[in-house]
């Protein structure tokens, strides 16, 4: 019995050793497999990082949502340096945002008694116009009102500036030209139809009206138009204008985005250069606006379907259809130096995003 017990103990010890050896080998294989999996995962993450597009701006994130307005946002524009973004709203205010590594609100301008419909920044001044028939000149650096103009008899739909001049257009069918260094209106002229949009090219002051007429004026002599061009399809009202140098883009309720020759002496029989479609307007008759890229490569427009449409100006190809808003996109603005686009909407949001 004693010999049998010794024999069984030796046999059990041998079995245990064999099992330990097998278990160790299994654990080693499992550990090797885990290490290989982790290595593959790390390499995959590295490949994803390497494949991600290189960012060209110092924004905190590729897209920022700026909240502050309490109602629909109607207009947006950058200053010439791109450090400041201004936005206007139905809540009767203009908000100022610092754009950069730290994007934040830096001021709120209060001086209108009804919705603010459009804004422009010129030198150290900002001009806002609205449904209260008013036009307000602001000192951007100090954040206070410099002067209030009450020259129109109906709501003022749009404003644009060039050097020290700025023009306002209204449902009263009048164009008024001001100088920020002087009090009162400098020149004015009346048209047949309510005027919804205005823009300065290098050579002209251009306005778009409810009937779909695009009218070119010499700002030095506003008494009579130089040329008038008519669009010819559907609901023709021209709701947005934007100019860079000698190029002008327009958008309207016929859902056509057009690029025009804005040279003083055009050699072509028609100033219309390009025409694009794809964006949409709705029954709410918002003043949807467009914007030319400062490099003249792209042209963007808002849309009632909550997207921003961006086209190549030359090829007319749709380059981007940007989501993010939950309401009609009313206005868009390109950064003057960086691949950044701002958009504002009836959802009350301001989106600032990078373009890849």
XYZ file of C-alpha atoms in Angstrom:
356
model
C 0.000 0.000 0.000
C 2.809 2.370 0.830
C 4.499 1.688 -2.500
C 1.171 2.158 -4.309
C 0.586 5.554 -2.613
C 4.071 6.743 -3.606
C 3.440 5.621 -7.179
C 0.083 7.452 -7.383
C 1.594 10.656 -5.921
C 4.378 10.630 -8.510
C 1.830 10.065 -11.288
C -0.392 12.948 -10.074
C 2.612 15.262 -9.805
C 3.588 14.412 -13.373
C 0.051 15.126 -14.617
C -0.062 18.463 -12.800
C 3.302 19.490 -14.256
C 2.137 18.556 -17.736
C -1.086 20.589 -17.261
C 0.904 23.564 -15.954
C 3.166 23.384 -18.987
C 0.174 23.212 -21.310
C -1.590 26.087 -19.485
C 1.547 28.198 -19.643
C 1.859 27.598 -23.352
C -1.828 28.515 -23.857
C -1.431 31.701 -21.798
C 1.689 32.583 -23.766
C -0.161 32.092 -27.058
C -3.112 34.160 -25.770
C -0.761 36.933 -24.609
C 0.992 36.945 -27.973
C -2.391 37.157 -29.751
C -3.511 40.066 -27.521
C -0.245 41.915 -28.158
C -0.638 41.389 -31.924
C -4.273 42.656 -31.773
C -3.250 45.726 -29.776
C -0.421 46.409 -32.215
C -2.851 46.184 -35.154
C -5.321 48.486 -33.374
C -2.607 51.053 -32.651
C -1.452 50.918 -36.268
C -5.066 51.364 -37.438
C -5.493 54.407 -35.187
C -2.210 55.826 -36.465
C -3.331 55.265 -40.063
C -6.621 57.055 -39.309
C -4.758 59.995 -37.805
C -2.404 60.131 -40.763
C -5.353 59.932 -43.176
C -7.283 62.782 -41.502
C -7.076 66.059 -43.471
C -4.669 68.611 -42.118
C -6.508 71.521 -40.520
C -5.710 74.955 -41.900
C -7.191 77.124 -39.142
C -6.847 77.522 -35.390
C -10.567 77.159 -34.614
C -11.231 75.026 -31.513
C -13.133 72.530 -33.693
C -13.851 72.074 -37.409
C -17.391 73.411 -36.818
C -18.545 75.736 -34.034
C -22.132 76.533 -33.039
C -22.442 80.027 -31.562
C -25.524 80.587 -29.422
C -26.698 83.963 -28.171
C -29.499 85.291 -30.359
C -33.037 84.801 -29.086
C -34.744 84.710 -32.494
C -34.094 84.115 -36.202
C -30.652 85.235 -37.401
C -30.848 87.159 -40.667
C -27.367 88.331 -41.625
C -23.656 87.726 -41.003
C -20.405 89.321 -42.131
C -16.690 89.229 -41.303
C -14.505 92.303 -40.976
C -11.627 92.739 -43.448
C -9.092 91.037 -41.158
C -11.377 88.135 -40.313
C -10.960 88.632 -36.572
C -14.542 89.758 -36.019
C -17.837 88.239 -37.090
C -21.050 90.251 -36.788
C -24.539 88.710 -36.830
C -27.992 90.325 -36.926
C -31.303 88.974 -35.724
C -35.046 89.367 -35.393
C -34.334 89.874 -31.669
C -33.375 93.509 -32.602
C -29.675 93.048 -31.749
C -26.348 92.782 -33.513
C -23.873 90.417 -31.872
C -20.089 90.600 -32.261
C -17.962 87.462 -32.085
C -14.182 87.134 -31.866
C -13.079 84.417 -34.291
C -9.888 82.437 -33.721
C -8.328 80.007 -31.277
C -10.912 81.204 -28.748
C -14.164 82.052 -30.501
C -16.538 83.918 -28.207
C -19.045 86.742 -27.972
C -17.392 90.116 -27.395
C -20.354 92.479 -27.589
C -24.037 93.067 -28.271
C -25.292 96.196 -30.024
C -28.791 97.346 -29.085
C -30.450 100.257 -30.861
C -33.152 98.970 -33.190
C -36.858 98.771 -32.361
C -37.634 95.880 -34.692
C -35.843 93.063 -36.535
C -32.340 93.803 -37.821
C -32.293 92.619 -41.438
C -28.762 93.315 -42.707
C -25.323 94.543 -41.611
C -22.004 95.608 -43.115
C -18.602 96.396 -41.587
C -16.540 99.299 -42.938
C -13.263 100.488 -41.400
C -13.993 100.785 -37.639
C -17.716 101.173 -38.200
C -20.633 98.785 -38.534
C -23.896 99.734 -40.213
C -27.148 97.941 -39.429
C -30.575 98.310 -41.032
C -33.939 96.879 -40.110
C -37.681 96.589 -40.151
C -37.982 99.743 -38.004
C -37.048 101.771 -41.123
C -33.849 102.755 -39.361
C -30.167 102.728 -40.208
C -27.640 102.822 -37.357
C -23.921 103.599 -37.549
C -21.879 101.942 -34.772
C -18.334 102.282 -33.483
C -17.180 98.651 -33.477
C -14.197 99.155 -31.147
C -16.165 101.031 -28.473
C -19.418 99.186 -29.035
C -21.672 102.232 -29.003
C -23.993 104.040 -31.390
C -22.453 106.889 -33.417
C -25.503 108.026 -35.360
C -29.000 106.926 -36.304
C -30.445 107.726 -39.726
C -34.200 107.707 -40.314
C -34.516 108.458 -43.993
C -36.640 105.595 -45.343
C -40.415 105.375 -45.149
C -40.595 101.592 -44.942
C -38.472 98.707 -43.757
C -34.830 98.765 -44.888
C -33.929 95.416 -46.437
C -30.218 95.611 -47.151
C -27.006 97.606 -46.762
C -23.517 97.418 -48.269
C -20.374 99.533 -48.005
C -17.297 100.581 -49.957
C -14.559 102.683 -48.331
C -16.499 105.430 -46.485
C -19.701 105.056 -48.519
C -22.644 102.839 -47.688
C -25.944 102.329 -49.469
C -29.326 101.324 -48.063
C -32.333 99.968 -49.972
C -35.912 99.658 -48.834
C -39.466 98.571 -49.503
C -40.120 102.258 -50.229
C -38.267 101.627 -53.545
C -35.547 104.152 -52.653
C -31.761 103.857 -52.736
C -29.917 106.141 -50.329
C -26.183 106.741 -50.316
C -24.368 107.850 -47.130
C -20.851 108.810 -46.070
C -19.829 107.704 -42.564
C -17.853 110.946 -42.133
C -20.895 113.146 -42.716
C -24.415 113.545 -41.400
C -27.449 112.932 -43.539
C -28.006 111.299 -46.909
C -25.604 112.252 -49.716
C -27.604 111.022 -52.710
C -30.871 109.221 -53.281
C -32.875 107.823 -56.167
C -36.219 106.063 -56.466
C -37.220 103.032 -58.506
C -40.545 101.463 -59.408
C -40.380 98.341 -57.218
C -39.338 97.595 -53.620
C -35.583 96.954 -53.477
C -34.357 93.873 -51.609
C -30.562 93.779 -52.101
C -27.544 95.972 -52.773
C -23.791 95.593 -53.338
C -20.761 97.635 -54.390
C -18.450 96.262 -57.071
C -15.239 98.099 -57.916
C -17.086 100.112 -60.554
C -20.776 100.113 -59.672
C -23.435 100.266 -57.018
C -25.806 97.409 -57.876
C -29.342 96.822 -56.573
C -31.833 93.986 -57.009
C -35.579 94.497 -56.741
C -38.844 92.640 -56.275
C -39.466 92.443 -60.042
C -36.143 90.689 -60.685
C -34.332 93.672 -62.203
C -30.604 94.036 -61.541
C -29.703 97.717 -61.891
C -26.179 99.158 -62.159
C -25.491 102.723 -60.943
C -22.398 104.884 -60.962
C -22.067 105.828 -57.253
C -20.564 109.174 -58.295
C -23.762 110.051 -60.140
C -26.756 108.234 -58.729
C -29.436 110.169 -60.572
C -29.958 107.617 -63.353
C -28.950 103.967 -63.882
C -26.140 102.937 -66.202
C -27.711 99.575 -67.103
C -30.608 97.341 -66.091
C -30.715 93.572 -66.568
C -33.811 91.470 -66.004
C -34.116 87.843 -64.940
C -36.861 86.022 -66.759
C -38.216 82.999 -64.917
C -40.757 82.336 -62.177
C -40.805 84.423 -59.014
C -37.959 86.743 -59.958
C -37.241 88.828 -56.838
C -33.476 89.253 -56.279
C -32.971 88.700 -52.554
C -29.166 88.614 -52.312
C -26.141 90.297 -53.907
C -22.403 89.956 -53.276
C -19.414 91.484 -55.077
C -15.681 90.865 -55.176
C -13.721 93.136 -57.501
C -15.434 93.073 -60.888
C -17.546 89.991 -60.161
C -21.093 90.091 -58.832
C -23.282 87.193 -57.746
C -27.034 87.283 -57.225
C -29.629 84.882 -55.860
C -33.380 85.093 -55.951
C -36.719 83.461 -55.521
C -36.445 81.766 -58.909
C -33.807 79.508 -57.237
C -31.083 80.618 -59.643
C -27.609 81.629 -58.507
C -26.004 83.910 -61.089
C -22.549 85.420 -61.592
C -22.336 88.735 -63.485
C -19.577 90.760 -65.097
C -19.195 93.919 -63.000
C -16.572 95.707 -65.094
C -17.267 99.321 -65.949
C -16.868 98.666 -69.672
C -17.978 95.127 -70.444
C -17.100 93.872 -73.943
C -19.780 91.161 -73.855
C -23.326 91.589 -75.093
C -24.644 90.264 -71.775
C -23.167 90.684 -68.313
C -24.475 87.267 -67.236
C -21.513 84.884 -66.973
C -22.684 81.810 -65.052
C -25.944 80.382 -63.757
C -26.361 77.616 -61.152
C -29.314 75.973 -59.449
C -29.991 73.505 -56.666
C -30.764 75.621 -53.616
C -34.373 76.157 -52.560
C -36.631 78.962 -51.371
C -39.883 78.609 -49.487
C -43.252 80.286 -48.998
C -41.967 82.267 -45.989
C -40.217 84.700 -48.396
C -37.056 84.996 -46.291
C -34.374 87.205 -47.817
C -31.973 84.356 -48.596
C -28.539 85.711 -49.495
C -25.373 84.609 -51.288
C -21.641 85.310 -50.971
C -18.609 85.251 -53.259
C -15.382 83.753 -51.971
C -12.651 86.476 -51.818
C -10.442 84.227 -53.966
C -13.287 84.058 -56.537
C -13.115 80.244 -56.560
C -16.387 79.564 -54.743
C -19.849 81.035 -54.395
C -22.216 80.083 -51.543
C -25.934 80.526 -50.934
C -28.413 79.719 -48.169
C -31.471 77.550 -48.639
C -34.847 76.786 -47.096
C -33.986 73.061 -46.864
C -31.490 73.858 -44.035
C -28.341 73.323 -46.135
C -25.617 75.660 -47.377
C -24.867 75.178 -51.081
C -21.348 75.990 -52.313
C -20.461 75.924 -56.008
C -17.265 76.271 -58.001
C -17.654 79.644 -59.711
C -15.942 78.554 -62.942
C -17.152 74.965 -63.448
C -20.549 75.546 -61.739
C -20.065 72.197 -59.979
C -21.689 71.756 -56.565
C -18.707 71.388 -54.217
C -20.396 71.239 -50.800
C -23.892 70.747 -49.411
C -23.340 71.550 -45.774
C -25.749 70.418 -43.027
C -25.981 71.627 -39.446
C -28.955 73.972 -39.276
C -32.524 73.070 -38.353
C -34.144 76.043 -40.108
C -33.843 78.127 -43.261
C -30.259 79.272 -43.893
C -30.657 83.015 -44.467
C -27.102 84.250 -45.037
C -23.527 83.051 -45.513
C -20.156 84.777 -45.314
C -16.655 83.657 -46.318
C -13.688 84.493 -44.097
C -11.486 86.998 -45.976
C -8.253 85.008 -45.481
C -8.943 81.463 -44.261
C -11.082 78.543 -45.546
C -13.868 79.316 -43.078
C -17.552 79.881 -43.765
C -20.134 81.386 -41.416
C -23.839 80.698 -41.848
C -26.912 81.945 -39.976
C -30.400 80.531 -39.833
C -33.971 80.894 -38.691
C -33.090 78.299 -36.025
C -31.242 81.080 -34.140
C -27.818 79.461 -34.574
C -24.599 80.842 -36.003
C -22.335 78.139 -37.457
C -18.657 78.780 -38.174
C -16.902 75.930 -39.956
C -13.791 74.979 -41.870
C -13.894 74.056 -45.540
C -11.700 71.065 -46.372
